[in-house]
Tab-separated table of C-alpha atoms and ligand atoms in Angstrom:
chain	number	residue	atom	x	y	z
A	296	MET	CA	0.000	0.000	0.000
A	297	ARG	CA	1.304	3.409	-0.928
A	298	VAL	CA	1.205	5.908	1.833
A	299	ILE	CA	0.895	9.409	0.722
A	300	GLU	CA	2.445	11.952	2.918
A	301	PRO	CA	0.404	15.182	3.268
A	302	ARG	CA	3.073	17.276	1.487
A	303	GLN	CA	3.277	14.734	-1.313
A	304	PHE	CA	-0.526	14.805	-1.518
A	305	GLU	CA	-0.461	18.563	-1.848
A	306	SER	CA	2.042	18.401	-4.697
A	307	ILE	CA	-0.022	15.765	-6.541
A	308	LYS	CA	-3.069	18.020	-6.164
A	309	ALA	CA	-1.087	20.985	-7.463
A	310	GLU	CA	0.223	18.902	-10.346
A	311	LYS	CA	-3.328	17.767	-11.220
A	312	LYS	CA	-4.514	21.373	-11.028
A	313	ARG	CA	-1.680	22.516	-13.285
A	314	HIS	CA	-2.506	19.743	-15.685
A	315	SER	CA	-6.207	20.587	-15.764
A	316	THR	CA	-5.457	24.337	-16.060
A	317	SER	CA	-3.150	23.785	-19.002
A	318	LYS	CA	-5.778	21.483	-20.536
A	319	LYS	CA	-8.388	24.229	-20.043
A	320	GLY	CA	-5.943	26.750	-21.485
A	321	LYS	CA	-5.389	24.593	-24.579
A	322	ARG	CA	-9.138	24.156	-24.986
A	323	LEU	CA	-9.598	27.917	-24.696
A	324	ILE	CA	-6.903	28.557	-27.324
A	325	ILE	CA	-8.501	26.015	-29.686
A	326	ILE	CA	-11.929	27.622	-29.168
A	327	LEU	CA	-10.453	31.057	-29.801
A	328	ILE	CA	-8.725	29.845	-32.988
A	329	LEU	CA	-11.930	28.195	-34.209
A	330	LEU	CA	-13.874	31.358	-33.415
A	331	GLY	CA	-11.307	33.467	-35.261
A	332	VAL	CA	-11.414	31.217	-38.326
A	333	SER	CA	-15.199	31.169	-38.457
A	334	CYS	CA	-15.432	34.973	-38.020
A	335	TYR	CA	-12.901	35.433	-40.813
A	336	GLY	CA	-14.881	33.039	-43.014
A	337	LEU	CA	-18.080	34.892	-42.226
A	338	SER	CA	-16.543	38.244	-43.035
A	339	ILE	CA	-15.293	36.909	-46.367
A	340	ARG	CA	-18.752	35.518	-47.129
A	341	LEU	CA	-20.383	38.824	-46.129
A	342	ASP	CA	-17.909	40.732	-48.201
A	343	ARG	CA	-18.463	38.486	-51.213
A	344	SER	CA	-22.205	38.762	-50.815
A	345	GLN	CA	-21.998	42.592	-51.021
A	346	PRO	CA	-19.888	43.402	-54.056
A	347	GLU	CA	-21.832	46.631	-54.618
A	348	LYS	CA	-21.084	47.750	-51.096
A	349	ARG	CA	-17.431	46.987	-51.553
A	350	GLN	CA	-17.354	48.836	-54.858
A	351	ALA	CA	-19.080	51.830	-53.252
A	352	GLN	CA	-16.532	51.783	-50.436
A	353	ASP	CA	-13.675	51.594	-52.934
A	354	GLU	CA	-15.161	54.470	-54.896
A	355	LYS	CA	-15.595	56.480	-51.702
A	356	ALA	CA	-11.960	55.846	-50.809
A	357	THR	CA	-10.900	56.992	-54.281
A	358	GLU	CA	-13.117	60.039	-53.954
A	359	ASP	CA	-11.712	60.810	-50.521
A	360	SER	CA	-8.161	60.600	-51.775
A	361	ALA	CA	-9.171	62.810	-54.718
A	362	THR	CA	-10.659	65.343	-52.302
A	363	GLN	CA	-7.567	65.259	-50.199
A	364	SER	CA	-5.324	65.950	-53.167
A	365	ASP	CA	-4.496	69.571	-53.901
A	366	GLU	CA	-5.807	69.399	-57.472
A	367	PRO	CA	-8.781	71.737	-57.932
A	368	LYS	CA	-12.004	70.070	-59.142
A	369	ARG	CA	-12.596	70.653	-62.836
A	370	LEU	CA	-15.910	71.795	-64.290
A	371	LYS	CA	-17.334	69.596	-67.034
A	372	THR	CA	-17.993	71.034	-70.496
A	373	PHE	CA	-21.520	70.572	-71.829
A	374	SER	CA	-22.979	70.781	-75.324
A	375	GLY	CA	-26.391	72.463	-75.687
A	376	GLU	CA	-28.134	69.084	-75.770
A	377	GLU	CA	-26.213	67.946	-72.680
A	378	PHE	CA	-27.285	71.045	-70.741
A	379	LYS	CA	-30.869	70.335	-71.811
A	380	LYS	CA	-30.613	66.678	-70.775
A	381	LEU	CA	-29.192	67.731	-67.425
A	382	TYR	CA	-31.943	70.159	-66.452
A	383	SER	CA	-34.645	67.909	-67.930
A	384	SER	CA	-33.592	64.900	-65.846
A	385	PHE	CA	-32.561	66.666	-62.611
A	386	ALA	CA	-34.647	65.621	-59.576
A	387	TYR	CA	-35.503	69.090	-58.253
A	388	PRO	CA	-35.659	68.919	-54.431
A	389	ASN	CA	-38.904	69.985	-52.761
A	390	THR	CA	-41.001	69.553	-55.919
A	391	GLN	CA	-43.455	67.054	-57.346
A	392	MET	CA	-44.809	66.582	-60.860
A	393	LEU	CA	-48.189	68.113	-61.597
A	394	THR	CA	-50.641	65.229	-61.507
A	395	GLU	CA	-52.991	66.739	-64.061
A	396	LYS	CA	-52.758	69.284	-66.833
A	397	PRO	CA	-54.131	72.604	-65.568
A	398	ALA	CA	-56.893	74.471	-67.400
A	399	ILE	CA	-55.686	77.231	-69.753
A	400	THR	CA	-58.741	79.133	-70.967
A	401	GLY	CA	-61.380	76.898	-69.409
A	402	ASN	CA	-62.630	75.863	-72.882
A	403	LYS	CA	-61.717	72.160	-72.951
A	404	GLN	CA	-61.362	71.919	-76.716
A	405	ALA	CA	-59.293	75.077	-76.969
A	406	ASP	CA	-57.086	73.961	-74.082
A	407	ALA	CA	-56.501	70.540	-75.642
A	408	ARG	CA	-55.530	72.215	-78.952
A	409	ILE	CA	-53.076	74.609	-77.226
A	410	ARG	CA	-51.494	71.743	-75.246
A	411	GLU	CA	-51.152	69.604	-78.360
A	412	ILE	CA	-49.334	72.367	-80.233
A	413	ALA	CA	-47.236	73.242	-77.162
A	414	GLU	CA	-46.129	69.632	-76.580
A	415	SER	CA	-45.240	69.223	-80.255
A	416	ARG	CA	-42.920	72.234	-79.821
A	417	GLY	CA	-41.141	70.576	-76.882
A	418	TYR	CA	-43.024	72.060	-73.949
A	419	LYS	CA	-42.994	69.680	-70.980
A	420	LEU	CA	-45.345	69.555	-68.000
A	421	SER	CA	-43.507	70.994	-64.990
A	422	SER	CA	-43.106	70.034	-61.362
A	423	VAL	CA	-44.162	72.400	-58.569
A	424	PRO	CA	-42.977	73.070	-54.990
A	425	VAL	CA	-44.379	70.818	-52.277
A	426	ALA	CA	-43.350	72.862	-49.239
A	427	ASN	CA	-42.822	76.551	-48.585
A	428	ILE	CA	-40.373	78.479	-50.686
A	429	VAL	CA	-38.813	81.803	-49.701
A	430	LYS	CA	-38.729	85.474	-50.707
A	431	THR	CA	-35.907	86.361	-53.086
A	432	GLY	CA	-35.267	89.661	-51.283
A	433	GLU	CA	-34.354	91.144	-54.688
A	434	PRO	CA	-34.989	94.879	-54.981
A	435	GLY	CA	-37.698	95.809	-57.440
A	436	LEU	CA	-39.092	92.302	-57.743
A	437	THR	CA	-42.806	92.293	-56.891
A	438	ASP	CA	-44.245	89.498	-59.035
A	439	ASP	CA	-42.540	86.088	-59.153
A	440	ASP	CA	-40.759	87.035	-55.931
A	441	LEU	CA	-40.385	83.550	-54.409
A	442	ILE	CA	-37.609	81.005	-54.924
A	443	GLN	CA	-36.472	77.610	-53.613
A	444	PRO	CA	-34.156	78.122	-50.597
A	445	ASN	CA	-31.083	76.343	-52.024
A	446	ALA	CA	-31.439	78.221	-55.325
A	447	LEU	CA	-31.530	81.487	-53.358
A	448	ILE	CA	-28.214	80.702	-51.629
A	449	ALA	CA	-26.618	79.764	-54.966
A	450	TRP	CA	-27.992	82.952	-56.555
A	451	GLN	CA	-26.588	85.143	-53.775
A	452	GLU	CA	-23.178	83.471	-54.138
A	453	MET	CA	-23.143	83.935	-57.916
A	454	LYS	CA	-24.306	87.543	-57.634
A	455	ALA	CA	-21.552	88.298	-55.069
A	456	ALA	CA	-18.892	86.683	-57.303
A	457	ALA	CA	-20.103	88.820	-60.224
A	458	ILE	CA	-19.986	92.037	-58.189
A	459	LYS	CA	-16.339	91.331	-57.309
A	460	GLU	CA	-15.642	91.555	-61.041
A	461	GLY	CA	-17.750	94.680	-61.543
A	462	ILE	CA	-20.760	92.814	-62.946
A	463	VAL	CA	-24.154	93.674	-61.443
A	464	LEU	CA	-26.694	90.915	-62.047
A	465	GLN	CA	-30.386	91.618	-61.481
A	466	MET	CA	-33.116	89.040	-61.023
A	467	THR	CA	-36.381	89.939	-62.758
A	468	SER	CA	-38.382	86.770	-62.153
A	469	ALA	CA	-38.169	83.560	-60.094
A	470	TYR	CA	-41.032	81.233	-59.072
A	471	ARG	CA	-44.308	81.655	-60.925
A	472	SER	CA	-47.448	79.805	-59.859
A	473	VAL	CA	-49.679	77.924	-62.291
A	474	ASP	CA	-52.467	80.468	-61.663
A	475	ALA	CA	-50.151	83.421	-62.387
A	476	GLN	CA	-49.004	81.720	-65.613
A	477	MET	CA	-52.633	81.145	-66.584
A	478	ALA	CA	-53.460	84.844	-66.157
A	479	LEU	CA	-50.322	85.830	-68.104
A	480	PHE	CA	-51.011	83.407	-70.962
A	481	VAL	CA	-54.680	84.360	-71.390
A	482	ARG	CA	-53.796	88.079	-71.243
A	483	ARG	CA	-51.242	87.632	-74.040
A	484	MET	CA	-53.702	85.522	-76.017
A	485	ASN	CA	-56.347	88.224	-75.818
A	486	ASN	CA	-53.798	90.982	-76.559
A	487	ASP	CA	-52.972	89.088	-79.748
A	488	GLY	CA	-56.700	88.875	-80.578
A	489	VAL	CA	-56.754	85.099	-80.127
A	490	TYR	CA	-59.946	83.762	-78.516
A	491	GLU	CA	-60.788	80.286	-77.302
A	492	GLU	CA	-63.679	79.677	-79.731
A	493	SER	CA	-61.465	80.130	-82.778
A	494	VAL	CA	-58.660	78.115	-81.116
A	495	ALA	CA	-61.134	75.291	-80.393
A	496	ALA	CA	-62.296	75.351	-84.010
A	497	GLY	CA	-58.647	75.043	-85.168
A	498	PHE	CA	-58.832	78.319	-87.149
A	499	VAL	CA	-55.886	80.075	-85.524
A	500	ASP	CA	-53.173	77.446	-85.070
A	501	ASP	CA	-50.546	79.735	-86.620
A	502	ARG	CA	-51.361	82.446	-84.081
A	503	VAL	CA	-51.229	79.954	-81.226
A	504	ILE	CA	-47.800	78.829	-82.466
A	505	LYS	CA	-46.644	82.460	-82.518
A	506	LEU	CA	-47.921	82.979	-78.989
A	507	LEU	CA	-46.159	79.829	-77.800
A	508	THR	CA	-42.796	81.160	-79.000
A	509	ARG	CA	-43.025	83.704	-76.177
A	510	ALA	CA	-45.307	82.296	-73.481
A	511	ALA	CA	-45.693	78.907	-71.836
A	512	PRO	CA	-49.191	77.597	-71.153
A	513	PRO	CA	-49.962	77.170	-67.420
A	514	GLY	CA	-48.391	73.948	-66.147
A	515	TYR	CA	-45.581	74.156	-68.720
A	516	SER	CA	-43.493	77.064	-67.450
A	517	ARG	CA	-39.998	76.325	-66.137
A	518	HIS	CA	-40.654	78.980	-63.500
A	519	HIS	CA	-43.160	76.638	-61.777
A	520	THR	CA	-40.383	74.684	-59.998
A	521	GLY	CA	-38.938	77.675	-58.113
A	522	TYR	CA	-35.499	76.855	-59.554
A	523	THR	CA	-35.631	79.041	-62.692
A	524	VAL	CA	-34.754	82.745	-62.817
A	525	ASP	CA	-34.816	85.506	-65.413
A	526	LEU	CA	-31.951	87.986	-65.309
A	527	ALA	CA	-31.264	91.507	-66.472
A	528	CYS	CA	-28.157	93.666	-66.569
A	529	ASP	CA	-28.347	97.343	-65.703
A	530	GLY	CA	-32.018	97.235	-66.634
A	531	ILE	CA	-31.389	95.422	-69.903
A	532	GLY	CA	-33.216	92.123	-70.141
A	533	LEU	CA	-34.943	89.831	-72.640
A	534	ASP	CA	-33.328	89.515	-76.080
A	535	ALA	CA	-30.929	92.446	-75.545
A	536	PHE	CA	-29.533	90.679	-72.467
A	537	LYS	CA	-27.329	88.679	-74.825
A	538	THR	CA	-25.434	91.875	-75.715
A	539	THR	CA	-24.608	92.812	-72.098
A	540	SER	CA	-21.425	92.417	-70.060
A	541	CYS	CA	-23.471	90.275	-67.640
A	542	TYR	CA	-24.232	87.749	-70.355
A	543	SER	CA	-20.562	87.689	-71.436
A	544	TRP	CA	-19.529	87.073	-67.830
A	545	LEU	CA	-22.131	84.334	-67.313
A	546	SER	CA	-21.561	82.506	-70.590
A	547	LYS	CA	-17.773	82.629	-70.984
A	548	ASN	CA	-15.876	79.316	-70.972
A	549	ASN	CA	-19.010	77.175	-71.358
A	550	TYR	CA	-20.833	79.042	-68.540
A	551	GLU	CA	-17.996	78.551	-66.078
A	552	ASN	CA	-19.260	81.366	-63.818
A	553	THR	CA	-22.779	79.921	-63.549
A	554	LYS	CA	-21.767	76.250	-63.264
A	555	LYS	CA	-19.541	77.019	-60.260
A	556	PHE	CA	-22.728	77.861	-58.358
A	557	GLY	CA	-24.979	75.145	-59.807
A	558	TRP	CA	-26.689	77.291	-62.480
A	559	VAL	CA	-27.002	76.325	-66.144
A	560	PRO	CA	-28.468	78.167	-69.153
A	561	SER	CA	-32.122	77.363	-69.761
A	562	TYR	CA	-31.695	77.818	-73.536
A	563	PRO	CA	-28.131	76.869	-74.427
A	564	ASP	CA	-27.080	77.213	-78.053
A	565	GLY	CA	-27.505	73.985	-79.966
A	566	ALA	CA	-30.423	72.562	-77.965
A	567	SER	CA	-33.467	71.873	-80.108
A	568	LEU	CA	-37.208	71.773	-79.413
A	569	GLN	CA	-37.132	73.938	-76.358
A	570	GLY	CA	-40.759	75.055	-76.237
A	571	PRO	CA	-40.473	78.826	-76.681
A	572	GLU	CA	-37.814	80.586	-78.728
A	573	PRO	CA	-34.434	80.706	-76.934
A	574	GLU	CA	-34.451	82.968	-73.860
A	575	PRO	CA	-30.802	83.796	-73.105
A	576	TRP	CA	-31.796	85.619	-69.929
A	577	GLU	CA	-33.110	82.479	-68.210
A	578	PHE	CA	-31.062	80.196	-65.933
A	579	ILE	CA	-31.894	77.046	-63.976
A	580	TRP	CA	-30.340	75.780	-60.744
A	581	VAL	CA	-29.414	72.078	-60.878
A	582	SER	CA	-26.859	71.971	-57.979
A	583	THR	CA	-23.153	71.527	-58.662
A	584	TYR	CA	-23.382	67.739	-58.238
A	585	SER	CA	-23.233	66.842	-61.961
A	586	LEU	CA	-21.231	69.864	-63.066
A	587	TYR	CA	-17.776	68.791	-61.917
A	588	GLU	CA	-15.507	66.070	-63.332
B	66	LIG	ZN1	-38.104	82.933	-67.745
């Protein structure tokens, strides 16, 4: 029989404890390794299952490094058709498309005839603000004196940049409601001696066409969005605006001075089927998002 002395017993106990601790330790290490491997596997699977996310992250990283570089961002150059495509497809914030075509004269047949001719000339139904828009604060502007808030900031920035170079831009019109456009259109119609009965009968199409070169039917004005403005220069607006120093400043180098602030020409040279005849005094805010390389 083996007699175990108390001290010997203690050392056997300690030995056993050491043994079981190291066993536990090994088990823990194995568990940790297995956990590590499975987490790694999971992350690879997750990563593989989200290629778009990875691509977006890569693109963001590239963008970030581009932003960090000292190279200034370059403005894109647009042809007339490209400008048109840009402002036609831009998702204007705080607006929604008109759900139905507004009345023009109230005579259904006449209205349908006017719309048909207008749409064949390239007029497009507009979107309108959904929430409040703000006062332009422009001196001398009483009608059409509201504008979308982000367009107002961009306008003030562009105007300030122009003043630094001795160019004084004036705004003569911003947002116009459908009702205001209706009143304007009917007034011009009647001034031209065009009345709904003869329009409905199809007798005066040529006169309607002439009218449409200068006035949009209600629902079709670009001013309905709150992102379109008409400009003047030292009191000179409309067709003569093209001869002013303001127009030269705005349009030089493919509209460099407007694009910097998110504005583009509403009637750039080379864009076809624009609705009315070209209006060089009109500009549209589309943000700077698509304007830089
Ligand atoms: Zn206009």
